[in-house]
Tab-separated table of N, CA and C in Angstrom:
chain	number	residue	atom	x	y	z
M	110	MET	N	-59.712	15.587	46.923
M	110	MET	CA	-59.235	14.927	47.960
M	110	MET	C	-58.219	15.205	48.160
M	111	PRO	N	-56.909	16.101	49.005
M	111	PRO	CA	-56.208	15.609	49.701
M	111	PRO	C	-55.568	14.465	50.288
M	112	ASP	N	-54.581	13.824	49.822
M	112	ASP	CA	-53.764	12.558	49.643
M	112	ASP	C	-53.811	12.265	51.236
M	113	LEU	N	-54.955	11.881	52.055
M	113	LEU	CA	-55.050	12.910	53.410
M	113	LEU	C	-54.670	10.700	53.905
M	114	ALA	N	-54.867	10.409	52.668
M	114	ALA	CA	-53.648	8.705	52.747
M	114	ALA	C	-52.667	8.484	53.753
M	115	ARG	N	-51.878	9.792	53.112
M	115	ARG	CA	-50.296	9.619	53.523
M	115	ARG	C	-50.065	10.195	54.166
M	116	GLU	N	-51.206	11.504	54.996
M	116	GLU	CA	-50.899	12.554	55.938
M	116	GLU	C	-51.147	12.093	56.793
M	117	LEU	N	-51.739	10.924	57.054
M	117	LEU	CA	-52.782	10.053	58.219
M	117	LEU	C	-52.282	8.906	58.526
M	118	ASP	N	-51.850	8.077	59.796
M	118	ASP	CA	-51.117	7.103	59.899
M	118	ASP	C	-52.774	6.707	60.239
M	119	LEU	N	-53.562	5.997	59.348
M	119	LEU	CA	-54.217	4.948	59.612
M	119	LEU	C	-54.842	4.145	60.509
M	120	ALA	N	-53.508	3.216	60.717
M	120	ALA	CA	-53.541	2.452	61.515
M	120	ALA	C	-53.267	2.812	62.973
M	121	GLU	N	-52.775	3.813	63.135
M	121	GLU	CA	-52.683	4.290	64.680
M	121	GLU	C	-54.123	4.673	65.046
M	122	LEU	N	-54.667	5.641	63.272
M	122	LEU	CA	-56.298	6.023	63.776
M	122	LEU	C	-57.174	5.044	65.211
M	123	LYS	N	-57.258	4.071	63.704
M	123	LYS	CA	-58.151	2.887	63.749
M	123	LYS	C	-57.379	2.214	65.599
M	124	GLY	N	-56.310	2.527	65.460
M	124	GLY	CA	-56.536	1.855	67.337
M	124	GLY	C	-56.815	2.560	68.957
M	125	ARG	N	-57.356	4.590	67.903
M	125	ARG	CA	-57.316	5.443	69.068
M	125	ARG	C	-59.083	5.455	68.967
M	126	LEU	N	-59.148	5.278	67.635
M	126	LEU	CA	-61.056	6.044	67.433
M	126	LEU	C	-61.985	4.916	67.286
M	127	TYR	N	-62.958	5.065	67.821
M	127	TYR	CA	-64.052	4.747	67.060
M	127	TYR	C	-65.033	5.195	67.132
M	128	ALA	N	-66.148	4.534	66.621
M	128	ALA	CA	-66.934	4.739	65.548
M	128	ALA	C	-68.227	6.905	66.608
M	129	ALA	N	-68.387	6.231	67.323
M	129	ALA	CA	-69.346	6.870	68.524
M	129	ALA	C	-68.460	8.362	68.389
M	130	VAL	N	-66.548	8.575	69.233
M	130	VAL	CA	-66.164	9.989	68.386
M	130	VAL	C	-66.270	10.444	67.122
M	131	LEU	N	-66.050	9.081	66.596
M	131	LEU	CA	-66.219	9.914	64.791
M	131	LEU	C	-67.074	10.598	64.670
M	132	SER	N	-68.214	9.938	64.657
M	132	SER	CA	-69.320	10.267	64.478
M	132	SER	C	-70.226	11.655	65.422
M	133	ASP	N	-69.237	11.958	66.709
M	133	ASP	CA	-70.434	13.135	67.309
M	133	ASP	C	-69.238	14.663	66.650
M	134	VAL	N	-67.857	14.140	66.613
M	134	VAL	CA	-66.857	15.095	66.129
M	134	VAL	C	-68.005	15.733	64.290
M	135	LEU	N	-68.163	14.342	63.535
M	135	LEU	CA	-68.414	14.713	62.082
M	135	LEU	C	-70.580	15.851	62.574
M	136	ASP	N	-70.868	15.362	63.854
M	136	ASP	CA	-72.058	15.828	63.988
M	136	ASP	C	-71.600	17.502	63.675
M	137	GLU	N	-70.815	17.671	65.172
M	137	GLU	CA	-70.459	18.852	65.191
M	137	GLU	C	-69.112	20.098	64.662
M	138	LEU	N	-69.481	19.273	62.889
M	138	LEU	CA	-68.727	20.267	62.099
M	138	LEU	C	-69.728	20.180	60.725
M	139	GLY	N	-71.385	19.563	61.472
M	139	GLY	CA	-72.030	20.282	60.570
M	139	GLY	C	-72.393	18.840	58.967
M	140	HIS	N	-72.001	17.840	59.963
M	140	HIS	CA	-71.994	16.701	59.053
M	140	HIS	C	-72.374	15.721	59.513
M	141	PRO	N	-74.066	15.228	59.850
M	141	PRO	CA	-74.457	14.663	60.742
M	141	PRO	C	-74.425	13.226	59.694
M	142	ASP	N	-75.569	12.219	60.437
M	142	ASP	CA	-75.389	11.348	59.470
M	142	ASP	C	-74.517	10.126	58.910
M	143	GLN	N	-73.375	10.338	59.325
M	143	GLN	CA	-72.338	10.062	58.384
M	143	GLN	C	-71.878	8.722	59.521
M	144	ALA	N	-72.873	7.932	59.892
M	144	ALA	CA	-72.025	6.851	60.573
M	144	ALA	C	-72.650	5.631	59.232
M	145	VAL	N	-73.125	4.020	59.625
M	145	VAL	CA	-73.361	3.095	58.740
M	145	VAL	C	-75.148	2.880	59.331
M	146	LYS	N	-75.349	2.612	58.932
M	146	LYS	CA	-76.564	1.778	59.663
M	146	LYS	C	-76.503	1.063	60.994
M	147	PRO	N	-77.516	0.818	62.085
M	147	PRO	CA	-77.341	-0.559	62.487
M	147	PRO	C	-77.112	-1.807	62.263
M	148	PHE	N	-77.737	-2.158	61.044
M	148	PHE	CA	-77.624	-2.928	60.881
M	148	PHE	C	-77.087	-3.983	59.548
M	149	VAL	N	-75.286	-2.829	59.849
M	149	VAL	CA	-74.673	-2.800	58.716
M	149	VAL	C	-73.774	-3.776	59.529
M	150	ARG	N	-73.275	-4.886	59.723
M	150	ARG	CA	-72.502	-6.078	60.754
M	150	ARG	C	-70.711	-6.016	59.917
M	151	PRO	N	-70.036	-5.926	60.415
M	151	PRO	CA	-68.866	-6.422	59.959
M	151	PRO	C	-69.378	-8.191	59.850
M	152	LEU	N	-68.384	-8.437	58.797
M	152	LEU	CA	-67.830	-10.374	58.911
M	152	LEU	C	-67.257	-10.671	59.899
M	153	ASP	N	-66.352	-9.854	60.463
M	153	ASP	CA	-65.409	-10.518	61.445
M	153	ASP	C	-65.436	-9.830	62.804
M	154	GLU	N	-65.944	-9.877	64.159
M	154	GLU	CA	-66.162	-8.864	64.739
M	154	GLU	C	-65.371	-7.906	65.299
M	155	ALA	N	-63.880	-8.453	65.365
M	155	ALA	CA	-62.812	-8.448	65.775
M	155	ALA	C	-62.298	-7.567	65.228
M	156	SER	N	-62.723	-7.712	63.474
M	156	SER	CA	-61.799	-6.700	62.331
M	156	SER	C	-62.524	-4.904	63.037
M	157	VAL	N	-61.684	-4.160	62.060
M	157	VAL	CA	-61.352	-2.895	62.330
M	157	VAL	C	-61.423	-2.288	60.968
M	158	LEU	N	-62.216	-1.642	59.810
M	158	LEU	CA	-62.030	-1.171	59.466
M	158	LEU	C	-62.030	0.209	59.487
M	159	CYS	N	-61.332	1.037	58.787
M	159	CYS	CA	-60.909	2.358	59.488
M	159	CYS	C	-59.952	3.204	57.455
M	160	GLY	N	-60.513	4.557	56.746
M	160	GLY	CA	-60.372	4.720	56.094
M	160	GLY	C	-61.809	5.853	55.216
M	161	PHE	N	-61.566	5.952	53.840
M	161	PHE	CA	-61.860	6.718	53.376
M	161	PHE	C	-62.860	6.477	52.089
M	162	ALA	N	-64.317	6.789	52.509
M	162	ALA	CA	-64.761	6.227	51.703
M	162	ALA	C	-65.125	6.299	50.260
M	163	ARG	N	-65.110	5.419	49.600
M	163	ARG	CA	-65.145	5.813	48.030
M	163	ARG	C	-67.003	5.148	47.894
M	164	THR	N	-68.564	6.313	47.067
M	164	THR	CA	-69.195	5.636	47.304
M	164	THR	C	-69.793	5.360	46.251
M	165	GLY	N	-70.348	4.244	45.847
M	165	GLY	CA	-71.475	3.836	44.916
M	165	GLY	C	-72.740	4.004	45.238
M	166	LEU	N	-74.024	3.965	44.313
M	166	LEU	CA	-75.408	3.741	44.369
M	166	LEU	C	-75.371	2.716	44.318
M	167	TYR	N	-76.438	1.803	43.914
M	167	TYR	CA	-76.699	0.731	43.289
M	167	TYR	C	-78.913	1.716	43.042
M	168	MET	N	-79.320	0.449	41.789
M	168	MET	CA	-80.573	0.971	41.294
M	168	MET	C	-80.869	0.346	40.459
M	169	LYS	N	-82.484	-0.313	40.617
M	169	LYS	CA	-82.329	-0.935	40.173
M	169	LYS	C	-82.759	-0.740	38.217
M	170	ARG	N	-82.749	-1.810	37.815
M	170	ARG	CA	-82.848	-1.406	35.804
M	170	ARG	C	-83.969	-2.654	35.548
M	171	TYR	N	-84.208	-1.432	34.604
M	171	TYR	CA	-85.483	-2.127	33.580
M	171	TYR	C	-85.353	-2.936	32.845
M	172	HIS	N	-84.012	-2.433	31.825
M	172	HIS	CA	-83.932	-2.194	30.358
M	172	HIS	C	-82.664	-1.780	30.584
M	173	LEU	N	-82.020	-2.692	29.706
M	173	LEU	CA	-80.084	-2.383	29.166
M	173	LEU	C	-80.496	-2.114	27.175
M	174	PRO	N	-79.691	-1.692	27.712
M	174	PRO	CA	-79.199	-1.388	25.929
M	174	PRO	C	-78.450	-2.312	25.813
M	175	GLU	N	-78.788	-2.483	24.154
M	175	GLU	CA	-77.519	-3.698	23.811
M	175	GLU	C	-76.119	-3.591	23.291
M	176	GLY	N	-75.335	-3.956	24.361
M	176	GLY	CA	-73.799	-3.347	24.612
M	176	GLY	C	-73.205	-3.268	25.341
M	177	HIS	N	-74.968	-2.587	26.633
M	177	HIS	CA	-74.370	-1.989	28.125
M	177	HIS	C	-74.046	-2.488	28.911
M	178	ASN	N	-72.919	-2.766	29.977
M	178	ASN	CA	-71.839	-3.473	30.828
M	178	ASN	C	-72.822	-2.483	31.764
M	179	PRO	N	-73.314	-3.073	32.663
M	179	PRO	CA	-74.088	-3.186	33.651
M	179	PRO	C	-73.413	-3.018	34.891
M	180	TYR	N	-72.110	-3.363	34.985
M	180	TYR	CA	-71.509	-3.365	36.041
M	180	TYR	C	-69.931	-2.570	35.876
M	181	ALA	N	-69.775	-1.831	34.527
M	181	ALA	CA	-68.839	-0.896	33.935
M	181	ALA	C	-67.833	0.089	35.581
M	182	LEU	N	-69.354	0.905	36.053
M	182	LEU	CA	-68.706	1.657	36.625
M	182	LEU	C	-68.980	1.208	38.217
M	183	GLU	N	-69.005	0.022	38.516
M	183	GLU	CA	-68.718	-0.329	39.560
M	183	GLU	C	-67.625	-0.978	39.250
M	184	MET	N	-66.993	-1.659	38.956
M	184	MET	CA	-65.885	-2.305	38.251
M	184	MET	C	-64.812	-1.167	38.406
M	185	ASP	N	-64.661	0.150	38.038
M	185	ASP	CA	-64.147	1.540	37.368
M	185	ASP	C	-64.453	1.974	39.086
M	186	LEU	N	-65.490	1.893	40.128
M	186	LEU	CA	-65.012	2.527	41.456
M	186	LEU	C	-64.149	1.130	42.394
M	187	ILE	N	-64.103	-0.202	41.451
M	187	ILE	CA	-63.469	-0.787	42.453
M	187	ILE	C	-61.528	-1.049	42.117
M	188	ASP	N	-61.553	-1.062	40.754
M	188	ASP	CA	-60.556	-1.097	40.545
M	188	ASP	C	-59.871	0.452	40.890
M	189	SER	N	-59.952	1.270	41.075
M	189	SER	CA	-59.602	2.861	41.286
M	189	SER	C	-59.657	2.841	42.049
M	190	LEU	N	-59.496	1.567	43.683
M	190	LEU	CA	-59.201	2.255	44.794
M	190	LEU	C	-58.107	2.707	45.407
M	191	LYS	N	-57.097	3.850	45.559
M	191	LYS	CA	-56.165	3.541	46.492
M	191	LYS	C	-55.188	3.203	48.566
M	192	PRO	N	-54.334	2.873	48.531
M	192	PRO	CA	-54.691	2.979	49.757
M	192	PRO	C	-55.089	3.804	50.976
M	193	GLY	N	-55.466	2.869	51.693
M	193	GLY	CA	-57.002	4.126	52.266
M	193	GLY	C	-58.120	4.296	51.760
M	194	GLU	N	-58.600	3.924	50.741
M	194	GLU	CA	-60.252	4.234	50.593
M	194	GLU	C	-60.967	2.743	50.529
M	195	ILE	N	-61.672	3.353	51.207
M	195	ILE	CA	-62.862	2.183	51.522
M	195	ILE	C	-64.178	2.112	50.197
M	196	PRO	N	-64.824	0.653	49.704
M	196	PRO	CA	-66.214	0.853	48.947
M	196	PRO	C	-67.188	0.740	49.319
M	197	VAL	N	-67.989	2.030	49.508
M	197	VAL	CA	-69.234	1.754	50.286
M	197	VAL	C	-69.690	2.067	49.057
M	198	LEU	N	-71.053	0.543	49.131
M	198	LEU	CA	-71.594	0.743	47.886
M	198	LEU	C	-73.349	0.374	48.098
M	199	ALA	N	-74.060	1.301	48.033
M	199	ALA	CA	-75.280	1.489	48.754
M	199	ALA	C	-76.535	0.926	47.843
M	200	CYS	N	-77.497	0.534	48.158
M	200	CYS	CA	-78.745	-0.097	47.263
M	200	CYS	C	-79.834	0.750	47.728
M	201	ASP	N	-79.785	1.259	48.885
M	201	ASP	CA	-81.028	2.145	48.703
M	201	ASP	C	-82.210	1.632	48.895
M	202	GLY	N	-82.949	0.582	49.640
M	202	GLY	CA	-84.049	-0.116	49.458
M	202	GLY	C	-83.512	-1.722	49.504
M	203	PRO	N	-85.184	-2.333	49.566
M	203	PRO	CA	-84.826	-4.529	48.779
M	203	PRO	C	-83.753	-3.918	49.091
M	204	THR	N	-83.485	-4.691	49.224
M	204	THR	CA	-81.440	-6.001	49.199
M	204	THR	C	-82.111	-7.353	48.538
M	205	ASP	N	-82.922	-7.152	47.703
M	205	ASP	CA	-83.443	-8.375	47.001
M	205	ASP	C	-81.810	-8.933	45.830
M	206	GLY	N	-81.689	-8.115	45.650
M	206	GLY	CA	-80.298	-8.197	44.191
M	206	GLY	C	-79.232	-8.727	45.629
M	207	SER	N	-78.828	-9.171	44.204
M	207	SER	CA	-77.216	-10.146	45.062
M	207	SER	C	-75.943	-8.815	43.795
M	208	ARG	N	-74.441	-8.825	44.237
M	208	ARG	CA	-73.520	-8.770	43.606
M	208	ARG	C	-73.082	-9.508	43.088
M	209	PRO	N	-72.414	-9.455	42.083
M	209	PRO	CA	-71.053	-10.798	41.955
M	209	PRO	C	-69.813	-10.636	42.501
M	210	GLY	N	-69.842	-11.982	43.255
M	210	GLY	CA	-68.877	-11.085	44.065
M	210	GLY	C	-67.206	-11.211	43.846
M	211	ALA	N	-67.476	-11.867	42.172
M	211	ALA	CA	-65.903	-11.350	42.044
M	211	ALA	C	-65.978	-9.440	41.177
M	212	ASN	N	-66.763	-9.112	41.047
M	212	ASN	CA	-66.498	-7.468	40.433
M	212	ASN	C	-66.396	-6.837	41.801
M	213	CYS	N	-66.472	-7.288	43.157
M	213	CYS	CA	-66.295	-6.490	44.315
M	213	CYS	C	-64.700	-6.681	45.322
M	214	SER	N	-63.969	-8.362	44.213
M	214	SER	CA	-62.888	-8.584	44.988
M	214	SER	C	-61.827	-8.505	43.991
M	215	PRO	N	-60.821	-7.266	44.197
M	215	PRO	CA	-60.125	-7.395	42.837
M	215	PRO	C	-58.849	-7.589	43.676
M	216	PRO	N	-58.340	-8.444	42.760
M	216	PRO	CA	-56.893	-8.995	43.176
M	216	PRO	C	-55.913	-8.647	44.625
M	217	PRO	N	-55.738	-8.738	45.174
M	217	PRO	CA	-54.499	-7.597	46.693
M	217	PRO	C	-53.813	-7.331	46.094
M	218	ARG	N	-53.485	-6.454	46.119
M	218	ARG	CA	-52.525	-5.391	45.704
M	218	ARG	C	-50.698	-5.739	46.960
M	219	TRP	N	-50.181	-6.302	47.127
M	219	TRP	CA	-49.145	-6.311	48.068
M	219	TRP	C	-48.269	-5.176	48.483
């Protein structure tokens, strides 16, 4: 993927665009269903999130081989985020599990 975060002014786009417009444009470009579901809500209604999605999918595990770290891929994804990238982690079903907060909270990179 080209480094679009450098080419685009995400701060400016965040102030000018909104989800309905982006969703309609993506639909017209042949990429339907790119918006998050309505039940996904921000922690702060005044906040606006704008960036490029880095995706991950959680799956239930019924067996872990000895020495296997089930969080390694998740931590690699979080640790490798670049400016302008946003982690989007899906559980694809029942939300009966929880994620350790430290895994998804890397130290800030000022």
